[in-house]
Amino acid sequence: MRTHPGANGTAVTEFILLGLVETPGLQPVVFALFLFAYLVTVGGNLSILAAILVEPKLHTPMYFFLGNLSVLDIGCITVTVPSMLGRLLSHKRTVPYAACLSQLFFFHLLVGVDCFLLTAMAYDRFLAICQPLTYSTHMSQMVQRILVAVSWACAFSNALTHTVAISTLNFCGPNVINHFYCDLPQLFQLSCSSTQLNELLLFGVGFMMAGAPVILIVTSYIHVAAAVLRIRSSEGRKKAFSTCGSHLTVVGIFYGTGVFSYMRLGSVEASDKDKGIGILNTVISPMLNPLIYSLRNPDVQGALRRVLMGK
């Protein structure tokens, strides 16, 4: 804590992250598990990227978005897990105030891009199945790049808004965060200032960042389902649904964990549950995405085999 000259209060200059476990005997186990998860996630997503680059069949809009999603998954887990592993090794739990806000900014930036990218992938499936004759025109390379650029711009604005808003709050009391990374709900609990405006901002911007994409995704898949059900052959319906199943699974995991994380604003009594949801959001989801897309797609499987065999 640092005392402000000429002021009666104090300002927190660092936070203490308690991490996942406080029992010393369990910390090596947690370190090994999360190091394994990190290596699997990075390796799996890099493999997906390599497969997309080397396989001509995968040079399509859907896999262009999937490649960007793999980059985001690597970024999301890198923002949170390596710093946690470093604290487990050094047995130092303190995190500087600036580092905490930086982690919050980059985490919300990457998660925000994820929101819009999943929406772009749903729009891609809508065009491919419902409007196949104009698909190449409506989903040209220029359109793909614009969708990705707009996703980054909107996510950057969202992350910067929350970071600036949280920096205006005063932290003058407890500085212990019962979590393994810095995020808005846990910081709200520690603020000496009123967080009412910040919470309203979180819900308002959250609707634009999550609510609007969910509405667009649901609308896209209602049209997709109607179009697929009009296909007479069962083989054709199965093929059409198979291209959407992986995406819907990822959407369900991503938005399901996000709703639990932010709609409750992390009550103190539920902090242990928040840790579990945080693991799902930052570790399990990025680790599962390559498995979900590769296990259900023969083209990706074939490309991965060629990458692993060095062909």
XYZ file of C-alpha atoms in Angstrom:
311
model
C 0.000 0.000 0.000
C 1.266 3.479 -0.875
C 0.153 6.638 0.915
C -0.831 9.587 -1.263
C 0.873 12.843 -0.216
C -1.678 15.223 1.296
C -4.385 12.579 1.316
C -6.006 10.611 4.095
C -6.318 7.379 2.109
C -3.940 4.852 0.665
C -3.742 3.315 -2.809
C -3.059 -0.316 -3.583
C 0.062 -0.712 -5.716
C -0.155 -4.494 -6.021
C -2.654 -7.308 -5.617
C -2.248 -10.747 -4.086
C -3.606 -13.581 -6.226
C -4.369 -16.607 -4.045
C -4.378 -18.946 -7.044
C -6.248 -22.219 -7.247
C -4.956 -23.984 -4.131
C -3.312 -22.764 -0.960
C -2.121 -26.194 0.226
C 1.642 -26.421 -0.545
C 1.437 -30.150 -1.223
C -1.093 -29.674 -4.029
C 0.768 -26.893 -5.814
C 3.184 -29.208 -7.736
C 0.168 -31.201 -8.966
C -1.606 -28.028 -10.117
C 1.589 -26.829 -11.810
C 1.995 -30.108 -13.712
C -1.665 -30.226 -14.802
C -1.764 -26.643 -16.023
C 1.606 -26.890 -17.755
C 0.324 -29.988 -19.565
C -2.925 -28.192 -20.485
C -0.968 -25.187 -21.775
C 1.355 -27.303 -23.931
C -1.580 -29.326 -25.317
C -3.544 -26.165 -26.122
C -0.669 -24.397 -27.849
C 0.403 -27.561 -29.684
C -3.145 -28.412 -30.758
C -3.945 -24.951 -32.055
C -0.597 -24.656 -33.860
C -1.342 -28.022 -35.483
C -4.718 -26.720 -36.677
C -2.989 -23.632 -38.105
C -0.386 -25.781 -39.869
C -3.093 -28.061 -41.289
C -5.023 -25.083 -42.661
C -1.890 -23.653 -44.266
C -0.719 -26.873 -45.972
C -4.059 -28.356 -47.069
C -5.553 -26.686 -50.193
C -9.000 -28.097 -49.318
C -8.962 -25.989 -46.175
C -8.323 -22.685 -47.956
C -11.952 -21.666 -47.477
C -13.623 -18.896 -45.438
C -14.696 -21.266 -42.669
C -11.120 -22.410 -42.076
C -9.793 -18.873 -42.425
C -11.956 -17.988 -39.415
C -10.950 -21.213 -37.664
C -7.273 -20.291 -38.077
C -7.948 -16.917 -36.475
C -9.835 -18.679 -33.677
C -6.797 -20.886 -33.034
C -4.594 -17.782 -32.694
C -7.081 -16.350 -30.185
C -7.133 -19.595 -28.178
C -3.343 -19.520 -27.892
C -3.526 -15.873 -26.820
C -6.288 -16.430 -24.231
C -4.462 -19.198 -22.404
C -1.109 -17.378 -22.679
C -2.530 -14.277 -20.983
C -3.488 -16.206 -17.838
C -1.712 -19.557 -17.400
C 2.057 -18.765 -17.778
C 1.864 -16.005 -15.150
C 0.078 -18.405 -12.806
C 2.755 -21.056 -13.393
C 5.446 -18.464 -12.705
C 3.850 -17.587 -9.375
C 3.679 -21.271 -8.431
C 7.397 -21.665 -9.173
C 8.514 -18.504 -7.395
C 5.975 -18.807 -4.539
C 5.328 -15.094 -5.072
C 1.648 -14.224 -5.216
C 1.858 -10.467 -5.660
C 0.956 -8.837 -8.969
C 1.653 -5.126 -9.643
C -1.415 -2.958 -10.185
C -0.362 -2.105 -13.766
C 0.271 -5.776 -14.612
C -3.163 -6.691 -13.268
C -4.883 -4.104 -15.468
C -2.780 -5.176 -18.465
C -3.854 -8.778 -18.002
C -7.493 -7.661 -17.754
C -7.166 -5.596 -20.967
C -5.608 -8.343 -23.099
C -7.964 -10.995 -21.753
C -11.047 -8.950 -22.645
C -9.526 -8.003 -26.002
C -9.013 -11.632 -27.033
C -12.330 -12.850 -25.610
C -14.115 -9.990 -27.379
C -12.609 -10.932 -30.741
C -13.693 -14.512 -30.014
C -17.317 -13.331 -29.620
C -17.412 -11.639 -33.010
C -15.385 -14.326 -34.760
C -17.844 -17.036 -33.693
C -20.610 -14.808 -35.079
C -18.751 -14.442 -38.388
C -18.428 -18.237 -38.570
C -22.192 -18.610 -38.041
C -22.805 -16.053 -40.813
C -20.448 -18.038 -43.057
C -22.475 -21.237 -42.454
C -25.699 -19.329 -43.158
C -24.404 -18.105 -46.524
C -22.903 -21.478 -47.469
C -26.093 -23.457 -46.776
C -28.897 -20.945 -47.364
C -27.410 -18.894 -50.220
C -24.863 -21.181 -51.944
C -25.163 -19.489 -55.371
C -23.983 -16.116 -54.053
C -21.649 -17.513 -51.381
C -18.373 -16.723 -53.149
C -19.490 -13.115 -53.716
C -20.806 -12.440 -50.223
C -17.872 -14.173 -48.517
C -14.950 -12.990 -50.612
C -11.456 -12.576 -49.198
C -12.085 -8.863 -48.752
C -15.258 -9.547 -46.745
C -13.408 -12.068 -44.576
C -10.665 -9.555 -43.769
C -13.192 -6.824 -43.043
C -15.074 -9.108 -40.627
C -11.855 -9.958 -38.775
C -10.717 -6.310 -38.699
C -14.097 -5.126 -37.375
C -13.983 -7.870 -34.734
C -10.598 -6.636 -33.497
C -11.695 -2.984 -33.546
C -14.878 -3.628 -31.535
C -13.074 -5.877 -29.050
C -10.303 -3.308 -28.608
C -12.878 -0.601 -27.834
C -14.595 -2.891 -25.313
C -11.363 -3.887 -23.555
C -10.099 -0.307 -23.433
C -13.436 0.946 -22.049
C -13.419 -1.548 -19.169
C -9.737 -0.977 -18.400
C -10.113 2.810 -18.272
C -13.293 2.490 -16.189
C -11.660 0.165 -13.638
C -8.629 2.474 -13.408
C -10.884 5.282 -12.132
C -11.871 3.217 -9.069
C -10.059 3.589 -5.746
C -8.460 0.519 -4.168
C -7.568 1.411 -0.615
C -8.496 -1.611 1.476
C -8.004 -5.365 0.992
C -5.883 -6.337 -1.999
C -6.341 -10.128 -1.915
C -7.988 -11.681 -5.002
C -9.297 -15.215 -4.525
C -8.607 -16.188 -8.131
C -5.702 -17.080 -10.419
C -5.980 -14.079 -12.760
C -7.269 -10.486 -12.632
C -10.791 -9.911 -13.877
C -13.595 -7.404 -13.417
C -15.863 -9.211 -10.889
C -13.011 -9.830 -8.441
C -11.688 -6.249 -8.737
C -15.172 -4.842 -8.162
C -15.220 -6.627 -4.793
C -12.026 -4.863 -3.653
C -12.873 -1.315 -4.702
C -13.445 1.397 -2.063
C -15.442 3.393 -4.642
C -18.962 2.727 -5.809
C -18.912 0.214 -8.676
C -22.519 0.801 -9.721
C -21.601 2.648 -12.910
C -18.935 0.042 -13.747
C -21.462 -2.746 -13.312
C -23.996 -0.946 -15.500
C -21.251 -0.476 -18.081
C -20.398 -4.178 -17.897
C -24.016 -5.187 -18.519
C -24.599 -2.557 -21.204
C -21.437 -3.224 -23.198
C -21.795 -6.932 -22.425
C -25.097 -6.997 -24.280
C -23.462 -5.501 -27.362
C -20.461 -7.829 -27.076
C -22.322 -11.039 -26.232
C -26.077 -10.511 -26.507
C -26.084 -9.188 -30.062
C -23.706 -11.930 -31.343
C -25.853 -14.631 -29.673
C -28.985 -13.246 -31.353
C -27.211 -13.234 -34.728
C -25.871 -16.766 -34.218
C -29.293 -18.131 -33.204
C -30.976 -16.359 -36.138
C -28.387 -17.752 -38.569
C -28.860 -21.303 -37.332
C -32.661 -21.073 -37.413
C -32.366 -20.331 -41.138
C -29.721 -23.051 -41.522
C -31.913 -25.640 -39.776
C -34.892 -24.720 -41.963
C -32.763 -25.022 -45.114
C -31.237 -28.356 -44.061
C -34.633 -29.864 -43.224
C -35.729 -29.098 -46.783
C -32.939 -31.336 -48.125
C -34.541 -34.612 -49.190
C -31.604 -36.998 -48.839
C -30.551 -38.027 -45.328
C -26.916 -38.053 -46.475
C -27.182 -34.428 -47.588
C -28.769 -33.391 -44.294
C -26.074 -35.228 -42.340
C -23.285 -33.529 -44.312
C -24.829 -30.081 -43.855
C -25.326 -30.548 -40.110
C -21.808 -31.952 -39.652
C -20.270 -28.665 -40.803
C -22.259 -26.814 -38.131
C -21.979 -29.250 -35.218
C -18.401 -28.333 -34.267
C -19.124 -24.625 -34.349
C -22.272 -24.978 -32.229
C -20.351 -27.024 -29.640
C -17.676 -24.323 -29.326
C -20.347 -21.588 -29.120
C -22.147 -23.466 -26.331
C -18.977 -23.877 -24.240
C -17.795 -20.299 -24.823
C -21.038 -18.479 -24.071
C -22.096 -20.864 -21.314
C -18.984 -20.169 -19.246
C -19.100 -16.453 -20.082
C -22.654 -16.037 -18.785
C -21.790 -17.678 -15.461
C -18.616 -15.580 -15.133
C -20.072 -12.117 -15.621
C -23.807 -12.182 -15.021
C -23.305 -13.026 -11.331
C -20.436 -10.532 -10.938
C -18.493 -13.055 -8.865
C -20.054 -12.909 -5.409
C -17.609 -13.473 -2.552
C -19.471 -16.579 -1.416
C -19.129 -18.158 -4.860
C -15.443 -17.352 -5.425
C -14.444 -21.028 -5.541
C -17.077 -21.621 -8.224
C -15.684 -18.613 -10.081
C -12.300 -20.341 -10.162
C -13.866 -23.420 -11.734
C -15.671 -21.309 -14.319
C -12.425 -19.417 -14.947
C -10.659 -22.719 -15.664
C -13.384 -23.658 -18.151
C -13.188 -20.245 -19.800
C -9.426 -19.800 -20.020
C -8.045 -23.360 -20.125
C -10.573 -26.057 -21.004
C -12.340 -24.201 -23.822
C -9.139 -23.256 -25.757
C -7.826 -26.799 -25.225
C -11.008 -28.467 -26.496
C -11.471 -26.342 -29.626
C -8.769 -28.108 -31.720
C -10.097 -31.499 -30.603
C -13.691 -30.572 -31.440
C -12.826 -29.375 -34.934
C -10.295 -32.090 -35.782
C -12.218 -35.111 -34.466
C -15.352 -34.246 -36.425
C -13.716 -33.266 -39.720
C -12.032 -35.788 -42.053
C -10.334 -33.031 -44.100
C -8.674 -31.625 -40.965
C -7.720 -35.135 -39.833
C -6.055 -35.877 -43.165
C -4.184 -32.560 -43.151
C -3.023 -33.146 -39.561
C -1.706 -36.592 -40.496
C 0.288 -35.078 -43.358
C 1.671 -32.350 -41.080
C 2.693 -34.836 -38.390
C 4.279 -37.178 -40.947
C 6.178 -34.287 -42.537
C 4.575 -34.646 -45.954
